[in-house]
């Protein structure tokens, strides 16, 4: 199970969230050293917005905890909107191209979850990526395929609608032929100004998703990374929306997905 | 332009061909240091047959010339049939999964060449891979896709026939709609006992392909790597076949491909 | 705390011990996934003897659990004497040169332990490496420095004596000026025919060391990796000696080290 | 022979110099593809000053030309003072720790050159690093050792004096016992506001060193990377000094080094 954080607010150095706190994302990747838990040692990535409309990316295959470059970058990079992700691979190769976040045009995406029976369903999911976006398919993960399917489903104009359309299609797909494969989709999406975070699943329980606000700054995380602050859970099957200078909104995602999909 | 060698014969340490001679494959990857020429610094790979029917693989993204592990392995590994490849990427990512050789079941494959306009044709070529072989698609190169298409076209029973069928289909594909994209296909294929090497192109000149025999040992190479020996060129549009305890055979590949394909 | 195994006996594929069993070394590096324990994700290495007096080496910085090359090599390499090591770094960089085993001439060495306060004592320990062996100092670990100091102390002629001389000197060093830094030295050493394993500490408790014999095959491990077999512990401050076609011997190491050293 | 550039002036994105121009540093690392010349494929590095007194570092072992992270960072990072370096190793390992630039406290250093017979002289040069700086010795290159020796010789208070003292000592060293080993020292040094560049050699010709000014912006390079601008050569045995809001100064380095040293 991967872990990730997404930040939107006043421009801040990444180290405040990624490397420095006692319960930072990097320490979460290491936590298993002291207690039972999973290792997130199959690569990591940073994505951020700065002086261009398109985001920057730094992705590496080595574990986050031993990467000197990551510590330097988290100390020197500041951004008003950034993503960080540590990966626990679920079957696909440990390559930079399979590390999150993924970028396409102005958009950044990262994911904690999976599509069940990926080796059987992969081809069907890749078929959801329209031709103009297929050259952007440079890795082999389910996560990247879902992101590009969403790009093809109108993400640019209507991000939540695009996510809904793709998840409805995928929900149908995993229930075809009497099967009921699982989907877990706890994901973050951004375009340089807005930040969206999704918590959804099909035939399964959703992975956790939390956030906390402080003024107009918001941090969203796959799980709380400190105990000093109050974290709010995003309910299952909901979307978090964070826009500049506005309070976070939580709206239902696919309330009637299962019947609609059928 | 990648470079490769394939050996079949008495079991011999790889170093005799890969790392030691003045004109070894590794030195070919470095040759640009002294003279004009291309760099093959985008990863490399070894494939070999030993104590199992399935081949072993060692693939790395760093340049071959600075890999200590490669030197140790070439000094300690012996085989009666092995492949070595140094890569110059033509647009796809530098990952281990995109390095040659590729393995599937008992088969090894490596390639020097390309399919023109890959980002446009990729989807069509991937569609030639039947479902049972699609989970083996772990990289993103044209080379791996062609190999898996050949697996699906009956490689196991009839390797040359399978290569012919796939190349005919690809030749049609690159000539559709009045286009004439290029194909270069200089490739090696083996199953643990037989070794096949192909020299073919469409709308282009074929990359070079040479071999030399010594008793029942044969070495096939994308270009000669020494000047002390006589090398024979494989003619365009021909296949080299090397079977244990037999002399090399050279047979036509797709003599009438272009009209048949039309 | 690193983990390692060393094998001497009938030539056997590495996979029998390194990758395949439920409790293989690779699974030990992963064990924290299911239970509390340390992660050994800071690189790994193989060393083995084959067709040359000098050993082969394969060392990588990525975690052992995600290295496809390691699985291929363990499946295809056989040896009568091999080492495997997974690393948990204790302050020095994650580079191939800092991964175990280390090779020098005919000798292989690997280590689980440390010299306390290494950044202060490093210079003193490096000074124990005689000039002829200093060019072999290509990494920065305490382990490599101790090995090269042992090479300089006569390892070639008298391996146990050399280890004793170096450990006596180091024991003095860590107790100088009223300090009492710790040493843990659980190490394996081989020259292609004999295998030695040491369990020693100063100002501390020794890391564990176990072995089991089956006929003339012996496997030595930093900890037992299965529960189906009886493992014997090597007592603190003892050396295990395994010679071809002989039963294992366990002899005292530095019985009077502490007073002698003073 | 490595290549490097150093920039001081108005804050500018790195891409303007490192990745984008037809003759950028990255293209220099690739140039051998079209013409005779050396390959700089043994790692690379960036160093820069931003929101902290201590510089940031990004160093990687893969060739610069295939590193996606480098392209993203050069597009998104801006600085008033940055270094970029592509490496052609001269005998020491390809590790991140051996890639330039090197950082120590507020200082950045990078180097194109070598100390002749390094494996014999290494120990003597490392002995010039005082104890407080020895923990910063995390690689094995001659370049890092020279930098740390300079740190120990008073770099903080008097950077040019420290460089002079160390080069005098090294010049003596390479001429001891009737030998005359070579030194080439074409190096850049910075502390966040000043930039220094050295061109020196002993028993050899110095590597080239060029610069160009535009207003108060200065770019220093191991060789010119475009033909559209006028570049000035720094003479042998001279130092370039660039301070904020001042014109570049060129002053003699060790005019009487050879006799003084004797």
PDB file of C-alpha atoms in Angstrom, chain A:
ATOM      1  CA  UNK A   1       0.000   0.000   0.000  1.00  0.00           C
ATOM      2  CA  UNK A   2       1.535   3.250  -1.151  1.00  0.00           C
ATOM      3  CA  UNK A   3       1.428   6.435   0.888  1.00  0.00           C
ATOM      4  CA  UNK A   4       1.158   9.999  -0.330  1.00  0.00           C
ATOM      5  CA  UNK A   5       0.581  13.617   0.640  1.00  0.00           C
ATOM      6  CA  UNK A   6      -0.648  16.591  -1.376  1.00  0.00           C
ATOM      7  CA  UNK A   7      -0.286  20.217  -0.337  1.00  0.00           C
ATOM      8  CA  UNK A   8      -2.014  23.394  -1.561  1.00  0.00           C
ATOM      9  CA  UNK A   9      -1.583  26.780   0.075  1.00  0.00           C
ATOM     10  CA  UNK A  10       1.106  29.350   0.759  1.00  0.00           C
ATOM     11  CA  UNK A  11       4.337  28.400  -1.009  1.00  0.00           C
ATOM     12  CA  UNK A  12       6.265  26.255   1.451  1.00  0.00           C
ATOM     13  CA  UNK A  13       9.431  24.131   1.334  1.00  0.00           C
ATOM     14  CA  UNK A  14       8.642  20.440   0.850  1.00  0.00           C
ATOM     15  CA  UNK A  15      10.794  19.480   3.817  1.00  0.00           C
ATOM     16  CA  UNK A  16       8.115  20.735   6.226  1.00  0.00           C
ATOM     17  CA  UNK A  17       5.966  17.791   5.194  1.00  0.00           C
ATOM     18  CA  UNK A  18       8.100  15.289   3.310  1.00  0.00           C
ATOM     19  CA  UNK A  19      11.378  14.841   5.153  1.00  0.00           C
ATOM     20  CA  UNK A  20      11.506  16.729   8.435  1.00  0.00           C
ATOM     21  CA  UNK A  21       8.666  15.924  10.819  1.00  0.00           C
ATOM     22  CA  UNK A  22       8.997  12.939  13.085  1.00  0.00           C
ATOM     23  CA  UNK A  23       6.114  11.383  11.169  1.00  0.00           C
ATOM     24  CA  UNK A  24       7.011  12.699   7.724  1.00  0.00           C
ATOM     25  CA  UNK A  25       6.236  10.777   4.577  1.00  0.00           C
ATOM     26  CA  UNK A  26       9.803   9.491   4.494  1.00  0.00           C
ATOM     27  CA  UNK A  27       9.506   8.234   8.022  1.00  0.00           C
ATOM     28  CA  UNK A  28       6.280   6.516   7.068  1.00  0.00           C
ATOM     29  CA  UNK A  29       8.245   4.655   4.394  1.00  0.00           C
ATOM     30  CA  UNK A  30      10.574   3.563   7.200  1.00  0.00           C
ATOM     31  CA  UNK A  31       8.066   3.010   9.927  1.00  0.00           C
ATOM     32  CA  UNK A  32       8.186  -0.728   9.654  1.00  0.00           C
ATOM     33  CA  UNK A  33      11.603  -0.488  11.269  1.00  0.00           C
ATOM     34  CA  UNK A  34       9.943  -0.022  14.638  1.00  0.00           C
ATOM     35  CA  UNK A  35       6.533  -1.580  14.303  1.00  0.00           C
ATOM     36  CA  UNK A  36       4.545  -3.952  12.163  1.00  0.00           C
ATOM     37  CA  UNK A  37       3.527  -2.372   8.894  1.00  0.00           C
ATOM     38  CA  UNK A  38       4.282  -2.237   5.241  1.00  0.00           C
ATOM     39  CA  UNK A  39       7.486  -1.080   3.561  1.00  0.00           C
ATOM     40  CA  UNK A  40       7.241   1.592   0.895  1.00  0.00           C
ATOM     41  CA  UNK A  41      10.645   0.903  -0.605  1.00  0.00           C
ATOM     42  CA  UNK A  42       9.798   0.501  -4.298  1.00  0.00           C
ATOM     43  CA  UNK A  43      10.559   4.023  -5.455  1.00  0.00           C
ATOM     44  CA  UNK A  44       9.062   7.420  -4.803  1.00  0.00           C
ATOM     45  CA  UNK A  45       8.292  10.701  -6.482  1.00  0.00           C
ATOM     46  CA  UNK A  46       7.735  14.414  -6.133  1.00  0.00           C
ATOM     47  CA  UNK A  47       5.565  16.584  -8.386  1.00  0.00           C
ATOM     48  CA  UNK A  48       5.164  20.342  -8.028  1.00  0.00           C
ATOM     49  CA  UNK A  49       4.075  23.580  -9.696  1.00  0.00           C
ATOM     50  CA  UNK A  50       6.455  26.488 -10.005  1.00  0.00           C
ATOM     51  CA  UNK A  51       7.419  28.897 -12.741  1.00  0.00           C
ATOM     52  CA  UNK A  52       5.651  27.034 -15.556  1.00  0.00           C
ATOM     53  CA  UNK A  53       2.070  25.858 -16.106  1.00  0.00           C
ATOM     54  CA  UNK A  54       3.399  22.282 -16.418  1.00  0.00           C
ATOM     55  CA  UNK A  55       4.545  20.598 -13.228  1.00  0.00           C
ATOM     56  CA  UNK A  56       8.043  19.457 -12.370  1.00  0.00           C
ATOM     57  CA  UNK A  57       8.741  15.805 -11.520  1.00  0.00           C
ATOM     58  CA  UNK A  58      11.425  13.971  -9.588  1.00  0.00           C
ATOM     59  CA  UNK A  59      11.004  10.188  -9.544  1.00  0.00           C
ATOM     60  CA  UNK A  60      13.476   7.581  -8.383  1.00  0.00           C
ATOM     61  CA  UNK A  61      13.515   3.810  -7.993  1.00  0.00           C
ATOM     62  CA  UNK A  62      15.622   3.608  -4.851  1.00  0.00           C
ATOM     63  CA  UNK A  63      13.911   3.794  -1.448  1.00  0.00           C
ATOM     64  CA  UNK A  64      13.129   7.365  -0.399  1.00  0.00           C
ATOM     65  CA  UNK A  65      14.927   6.916   2.903  1.00  0.00           C
ATOM     66  CA  UNK A  66      18.380   6.596   1.317  1.00  0.00           C
ATOM     67  CA  UNK A  67      18.113   9.203  -1.414  1.00  0.00           C
ATOM     68  CA  UNK A  68      20.363  12.197  -0.738  1.00  0.00           C
ATOM     69  CA  UNK A  69      18.925  14.045  -3.717  1.00  0.00           C
ATOM     70  CA  UNK A  70      15.454  13.881  -2.218  1.00  0.00           C
ATOM     71  CA  UNK A  71      16.644  15.504   0.991  1.00  0.00           C
ATOM     72  CA  UNK A  72      18.341  18.322  -0.920  1.00  0.00           C
ATOM     73  CA  UNK A  73      15.330  18.905  -3.154  1.00  0.00           C
ATOM     74  CA  UNK A  74      12.855  18.890  -0.277  1.00  0.00           C
ATOM     75  CA  UNK A  75      15.028  21.459   1.481  1.00  0.00           C
ATOM     76  CA  UNK A  76      15.401  23.754  -1.524  1.00  0.00           C
ATOM     77  CA  UNK A  77      12.147  23.431  -3.436  1.00  0.00           C
ATOM     78  CA  UNK A  78       9.145  25.535  -2.462  1.00  0.00           C
ATOM     79  CA  UNK A  79       5.738  25.364  -4.030  1.00  0.00           C
ATOM     80  CA  UNK A  80       2.141  26.405  -3.474  1.00  0.00           C
ATOM     81  CA  UNK A  81       0.985  22.979  -4.733  1.00  0.00           C
ATOM     82  CA  UNK A  82       2.992  19.783  -4.538  1.00  0.00           C
ATOM     83  CA  UNK A  83       2.624  15.994  -4.351  1.00  0.00           C
ATOM     84  CA  UNK A  84       4.892  13.400  -2.704  1.00  0.00           C
ATOM     85  CA  UNK A  85       4.471   9.625  -2.977  1.00  0.00           C
ATOM     86  CA  UNK A  86       6.281   6.536  -1.669  1.00  0.00           C
ATOM     87  CA  UNK A  87       5.574   3.317  -3.503  1.00  0.00           C
ATOM     88  CA  UNK A  88       4.949  -0.272  -2.511  1.00  0.00           C
ATOM     89  CA  UNK A  89       4.727  -2.045  -5.854  1.00  0.00           C
ATOM     90  CA  UNK A  90       1.825  -4.434  -6.398  1.00  0.00           C
ATOM     91  CA  UNK A  91       3.217  -6.446  -9.272  1.00  0.00           C
ATOM     92  CA  UNK A  92       4.508  -3.997 -11.850  1.00  0.00           C
ATOM     93  CA  UNK A  93       8.193  -3.233 -12.295  1.00  0.00           C
ATOM     94  CA  UNK A  94      10.219  -0.827 -10.175  1.00  0.00           C
ATOM     95  CA  UNK A  95      11.038   1.794 -12.833  1.00  0.00           C
ATOM     96  CA  UNK A  96      10.927   5.576 -12.681  1.00  0.00           C
ATOM     97  CA  UNK A  97       8.102   5.454 -15.235  1.00  0.00           C
ATOM     98  CA  UNK A  98       6.008   3.408 -12.804  1.00  0.00           C
ATOM     99  CA  UNK A  99       6.595   5.783  -9.891  1.00  0.00           C
ATOM    100  CA  UNK A 100       3.997   8.373  -8.976  1.00  0.00           C
ATOM    101  CA  UNK A 101       3.117  11.182  -9.549  1.00  0.00           C
ATOM    102  CA  UNK A 102       2.319  11.070 -13.258  1.00  0.00           C
ATOM    103  CA  UNK A 103       2.225  14.251 -15.322  1.00  0.00           C
ATOM    104  CA  UNK A 104       0.277  15.026 -18.497  1.00  0.00           C
ATOM    105  CA  UNK A 105       0.101  18.590 -19.750  1.00  0.00           C
ATOM    106  CA  UNK A 106      -0.773  20.798 -16.791  1.00  0.00           C
ATOM    107  CA  UNK A 107      -2.018  17.856 -14.723  1.00  0.00           C
ATOM    108  CA  UNK A 108      -0.494  15.815 -11.918  1.00  0.00           C
ATOM    109  CA  UNK A 109      -1.932  12.551 -10.618  1.00  0.00           C
ATOM    110  CA  UNK A 110      -1.000  10.046  -7.939  1.00  0.00           C
ATOM    111  CA  UNK A 111      -2.703   7.012  -6.560  1.00  0.00           C
ATOM    112  CA  UNK A 112      -2.882   4.571  -3.697  1.00  0.00           C
ATOM    113  CA  UNK A 113      -4.836   1.503  -4.702  1.00  0.00           C
ATOM    114  CA  UNK A 114      -5.135  -1.018  -7.510  1.00  0.00           C
ATOM    115  CA  UNK A 115      -7.356  -2.646 -10.088  1.00  0.00           C
ATOM    116  CA  UNK A 116      -7.772  -6.305  -9.205  1.00  0.00           C
ATOM    117  CA  UNK A 117      -6.474  -8.928 -11.610  1.00  0.00           C
ATOM    118  CA  UNK A 118      -4.520  -6.294 -13.495  1.00  0.00           C
ATOM    119  CA  UNK A 119      -2.756  -8.708 -15.823  1.00  0.00           C
ATOM    120  CA  UNK A 120      -6.135  -9.851 -17.160  1.00  0.00           C
ATOM    121  CA  UNK A 121      -7.840  -6.439 -17.227  1.00  0.00           C
ATOM    122  CA  UNK A 122      -4.893  -4.311 -18.318  1.00  0.00           C
ATOM    123  CA  UNK A 123      -5.642  -4.513 -22.004  1.00  0.00           C
ATOM    124  CA  UNK A 124      -9.265  -3.441 -21.467  1.00  0.00           C
ATOM    125  CA  UNK A 125      -8.187  -0.510 -19.331  1.00  0.00           C
ATOM    126  CA  UNK A 126      -5.491   0.586 -21.763  1.00  0.00           C
ATOM    127  CA  UNK A 127      -8.165   0.560 -24.462  1.00  0.00           C
ATOM    128  CA  UNK A 128      -9.869   3.396 -22.567  1.00  0.00           C
ATOM    129  CA  UNK A 129      -6.913   5.669 -23.351  1.00  0.00           C
ATOM    130  CA  UNK A 130      -7.691   7.565 -26.572  1.00  0.00           C
ATOM    131  CA  UNK A 131      -4.993   7.685 -29.245  1.00  0.00           C
ATOM    132  CA  UNK A 132      -3.873  11.274 -28.545  1.00  0.00           C
ATOM    133  CA  UNK A 133      -2.933  10.270 -24.989  1.00  0.00           C
ATOM    134  CA  UNK A 134      -1.443   6.844 -25.736  1.00  0.00           C
ATOM    135  CA  UNK A 135       2.090   8.210 -26.399  1.00  0.00           C
ATOM    136  CA  UNK A 136       2.007   9.413 -22.778  1.00  0.00           C
ATOM    137  CA  UNK A 137       1.708   5.777 -21.653  1.00  0.00           C
ATOM    138  CA  UNK A 138       5.391   5.330 -20.805  1.00  0.00           C
ATOM    139  CA  UNK A 139       4.978   2.964 -17.851  1.00  0.00           C
ATOM    140  CA  UNK A 140       2.971  -0.173 -17.206  1.00  0.00           C
ATOM    141  CA  UNK A 141       0.968   0.516 -14.022  1.00  0.00           C
ATOM    142  CA  UNK A 142      -2.779   0.438 -13.574  1.00  0.00           C
ATOM    143  CA  UNK A 143      -2.498   3.902 -12.001  1.00  0.00           C
ATOM    144  CA  UNK A 144      -1.009   5.578 -15.086  1.00  0.00           C
ATOM    145  CA  UNK A 145      -3.569   3.873 -17.333  1.00  0.00           C
ATOM    146  CA  UNK A 146      -6.439   5.139 -15.190  1.00  0.00           C
ATOM    147  CA  UNK A 147      -5.004   8.666 -15.241  1.00  0.00           C
ATOM    148  CA  UNK A 148      -4.672   8.679 -19.028  1.00  0.00           C
ATOM    149  CA  UNK A 149      -8.175   7.217 -19.386  1.00  0.00           C
ATOM    150  CA  UNK A 150      -9.372  10.155 -17.279  1.00  0.00           C
ATOM    151  CA  UNK A 151      -7.436  12.581 -19.488  1.00  0.00           C
ATOM    152  CA  UNK A 152      -9.268  11.065 -22.433  1.00  0.00           C
ATOM    153  CA  UNK A 153     -12.611  11.307 -20.633  1.00  0.00           C
ATOM    154  CA  UNK A 154     -12.467  15.097 -20.409  1.00  0.00           C
ATOM    155  CA  UNK A 155     -10.317  15.786 -17.355  1.00  0.00           C
ATOM    156  CA  UNK A 156      -9.244  19.158 -18.693  1.00  0.00           C
ATOM    157  CA  UNK A 157     -12.809  20.554 -18.723  1.00  0.00           C
ATOM    158  CA  UNK A 158     -14.414  18.517 -15.944  1.00  0.00           C
ATOM    159  CA  UNK A 159     -12.027  16.644 -13.696  1.00  0.00           C
ATOM    160  CA  UNK A 160     -14.589  15.173 -11.326  1.00  0.00           C
ATOM    161  CA  UNK A 161     -16.888  14.215 -14.174  1.00  0.00           C
ATOM    162  CA  UNK A 162     -13.985  12.521 -15.983  1.00  0.00           C
ATOM    163  CA  UNK A 163     -13.078  10.567 -12.861  1.00  0.00           C
ATOM    164  CA  UNK A 164     -16.714   9.547 -12.427  1.00  0.00           C
ATOM    165  CA  UNK A 165     -17.014   8.350 -16.008  1.00  0.00           C
ATOM    166  CA  UNK A 166     -13.840   6.287 -15.806  1.00  0.00           C
ATOM    167  CA  UNK A 167     -14.718   4.770 -12.434  1.00  0.00           C
ATOM    168  CA  UNK A 168     -18.177   3.827 -13.665  1.00  0.00           C
ATOM    169  CA  UNK A 169     -16.660   2.093 -16.662  1.00  0.00           C
ATOM    170  CA  UNK A 170     -14.088   0.326 -14.511  1.00  0.00           C
ATOM    171  CA  UNK A 171     -16.753  -0.737 -12.022  1.00  0.00           C
ATOM    172  CA  UNK A 172     -18.658  -2.344 -14.881  1.00  0.00           C
ATOM    173  CA  UNK A 173     -15.496  -3.961 -16.151  1.00  0.00           C
ATOM    174  CA  UNK A 174     -14.588  -5.643 -12.872  1.00  0.00           C
ATOM    175  CA  UNK A 175     -18.115  -7.005 -12.539  1.00  0.00           C
ATOM    176  CA  UNK A 176     -18.371  -8.498 -16.019  1.00  0.00           C
ATOM    177  CA  UNK A 177     -19.003 -12.184 -16.547  1.00  0.00           C
ATOM    178  CA  UNK A 178     -20.051 -12.745 -12.992  1.00  0.00           C
ATOM    179  CA  UNK A 179     -16.649 -11.810 -11.643  1.00  0.00           C
ATOM    180  CA  UNK A 180     -16.221  -9.224  -8.957  1.00  0.00           C
ATOM    181  CA  UNK A 181     -12.663  -8.007  -9.019  1.00  0.00           C
ATOM    182  CA  UNK A 182     -11.730  -5.248  -6.598  1.00  0.00           C
ATOM    183  CA  UNK A 183     -10.909  -1.609  -7.233  1.00  0.00           C
ATOM    184  CA  UNK A 184      -9.320   0.719  -4.739  1.00  0.00           C
ATOM    185  CA  UNK A 185      -8.918   4.296  -5.865  1.00  0.00           C
ATOM    186  CA  UNK A 186      -7.547   6.815  -3.366  1.00  0.00           C
ATOM    187  CA  UNK A 187      -6.013   9.425  -5.603  1.00  0.00           C
ATOM    188  CA  UNK A 188      -4.964  13.064  -5.917  1.00  0.00           C
ATOM    189  CA  UNK A 189      -5.212  15.252  -8.966  1.00  0.00           C
ATOM    190  CA  UNK A 190      -4.149  18.863  -9.593  1.00  0.00           C
ATOM    191  CA  UNK A 191      -3.773  21.380 -12.381  1.00  0.00           C
ATOM    192  CA  UNK A 192      -1.629  24.049 -10.766  1.00  0.00           C
ATOM    193  CA  UNK A 193      -4.451  25.808  -8.962  1.00  0.00           C
ATOM    194  CA  UNK A 194      -7.107  23.281  -7.898  1.00  0.00           C
ATOM    195  CA  UNK A 195      -6.474  20.120  -5.943  1.00  0.00           C
ATOM    196  CA  UNK A 196      -8.852  17.132  -5.991  1.00  0.00           C
ATOM    197  CA  UNK A 197      -8.643  13.992  -3.884  1.00  0.00           C
ATOM    198  CA  UNK A 198     -10.781  10.887  -4.403  1.00  0.00           C
ATOM    199  CA  UNK A 199     -11.722   8.054  -2.071  1.00  0.00           C
ATOM    200  CA  UNK A 200     -13.511   5.250  -3.825  1.00  0.00           C
ATOM    201  CA  UNK A 201     -13.625   1.478  -4.128  1.00  0.00           C
ATOM    202  CA  UNK A 202     -15.631  -1.239  -5.793  1.00  0.00           C
ATOM    203  CA  UNK A 203     -16.138  -4.685  -4.249  1.00  0.00           C
ATOM    204  CA  UNK A 204     -13.839  -3.606  -1.434  1.00  0.00           C
ATOM    205  CA  UNK A 205     -13.282  -1.100   1.365  1.00  0.00           C
ATOM    206  CA  UNK A 206     -11.666   2.164   0.334  1.00  0.00           C
ATOM    207  CA  UNK A 207      -8.153   3.008   1.484  1.00  0.00           C
ATOM    208  CA  UNK A 208      -8.061   5.789   4.044  1.00  0.00           C
ATOM    209  CA  UNK A 209      -7.898   9.498   3.120  1.00  0.00           C
ATOM    210  CA  UNK A 210      -7.420  12.400   5.521  1.00  0.00           C
ATOM    211  CA  UNK A 211      -6.938  16.154   5.395  1.00  0.00           C
ATOM    212  CA  UNK A 212      -6.374  19.149   7.592  1.00  0.00           C
ATOM    213  CA  UNK A 213      -6.824  22.846   6.916  1.00  0.00           C
ATOM    214  CA  UNK A 214      -5.035  25.770   8.451  1.00  0.00           C
ATOM    215  CA  UNK A 215      -6.304  29.052   7.085  1.00  0.00           C
ATOM    216  CA  UNK A 216      -6.218  28.558   3.346  1.00  0.00           C
ATOM    217  CA  UNK A 217      -3.530  25.896   3.462  1.00  0.00           C
ATOM    218  CA  UNK A 218      -4.636  22.306   3.079  1.00  0.00           C
ATOM    219  CA  UNK A 219      -2.726  19.073   3.371  1.00  0.00           C
ATOM    220  CA  UNK A 220      -4.279  15.833   2.165  1.00  0.00           C
ATOM    221  CA  UNK A 221      -2.719  12.492   3.065  1.00  0.00           C
ATOM    222  CA  UNK A 222      -3.333   8.799   2.634  1.00  0.00           C
ATOM    223  CA  UNK A 223      -3.038   8.673   6.414  1.00  0.00           C
ATOM    224  CA  UNK A 224      -2.316  11.214   9.182  1.00  0.00           C
ATOM    225  CA  UNK A 225       1.407  11.789   9.604  1.00  0.00           C
ATOM    226  CA  UNK A 226       1.344  13.501  12.963  1.00  0.00           C
ATOM    227  CA  UNK A 227      -0.637  13.284  16.154  1.00  0.00           C
ATOM    228  CA  UNK A 228      -0.358  16.955  17.147  1.00  0.00           C
ATOM    229  CA  UNK A 229      -3.094  18.024  14.768  1.00  0.00           C
ATOM    230  CA  UNK A 230      -6.685  17.172  14.155  1.00  0.00           C
ATOM    231  CA  UNK A 231      -7.173  15.326  10.921  1.00  0.00           C
ATOM    232  CA  UNK A 232     -10.534  14.882   9.238  1.00  0.00           C
ATOM    233  CA  UNK A 233     -11.353  11.732   7.315  1.00  0.00           C
ATOM    234  CA  UNK A 234     -12.783  11.990   3.820  1.00  0.00           C
ATOM    235  CA  UNK A 235     -15.786   9.574   3.777  1.00  0.00           C
ATOM    236  CA  UNK A 236     -15.859   6.624   1.397  1.00  0.00           C
ATOM    237  CA  UNK A 237     -17.046   7.480  -2.072  1.00  0.00           C
ATOM    238  CA  UNK A 238     -16.381  11.193  -1.757  1.00  0.00           C
ATOM    239  CA  UNK A 239     -14.192  13.808  -3.404  1.00  0.00           C
ATOM    240  CA  UNK A 240     -12.265  16.569  -1.705  1.00  0.00           C
ATOM    241  CA  UNK A 241     -11.982  19.846  -3.634  1.00  0.00           C
ATOM    242  CA  UNK A 242      -9.519  22.552  -2.656  1.00  0.00           C
ATOM    243  CA  UNK A 243      -9.457  25.823  -4.563  1.00  0.00           C
ATOM    244  CA  UNK A 244      -7.262  28.851  -3.917  1.00  0.00           C
ATOM    245  CA  UNK A 245      -8.589  31.067  -1.129  1.00  0.00           C
ATOM    246  CA  UNK A 246     -11.564  28.791  -0.434  1.00  0.00           C
ATOM    247  CA  UNK A 247     -12.411  26.277   2.267  1.00  0.00           C
ATOM    248  CA  UNK A 248     -12.200  22.641   1.366  1.00  0.00           C
ATOM    249  CA  UNK A 249     -15.378  21.088  -0.030  1.00  0.00           C
ATOM    250  CA  UNK A 250     -16.294  17.405   0.311  1.00  0.00           C
ATOM    251  CA  UNK A 251     -18.821  16.140  -2.226  1.00  0.00           C
ATOM    252  CA  UNK A 252     -20.211  12.693  -2.996  1.00  0.00           C
ATOM    253  CA  UNK A 253     -18.438  10.821  -5.766  1.00  0.00           C
ATOM    254  CA  UNK A 254     -20.390   7.880  -7.228  1.00  0.00           C
ATOM    255  CA  UNK A 255     -23.298   7.598  -4.817  1.00  0.00           C
ATOM    256  CA  UNK A 256     -25.260   5.402  -7.168  1.00  0.00           C
ATOM    257  CA  UNK A 257     -22.357   3.978  -9.047  1.00  0.00           C
ATOM    258  CA  UNK A 258     -23.106   0.355  -8.504  1.00  0.00           C
ATOM    259  CA  UNK A 259     -26.591   0.361  -9.905  1.00  0.00           C
ATOM    260  CA  UNK A 260     -25.869   2.870 -12.650  1.00  0.00           C
ATOM    261  CA  UNK A 261     -22.913   0.835 -13.735  1.00  0.00           C
ATOM    262  CA  UNK A 262     -25.031  -2.276 -14.007  1.00  0.00           C
TER     263      UNK A 262
END
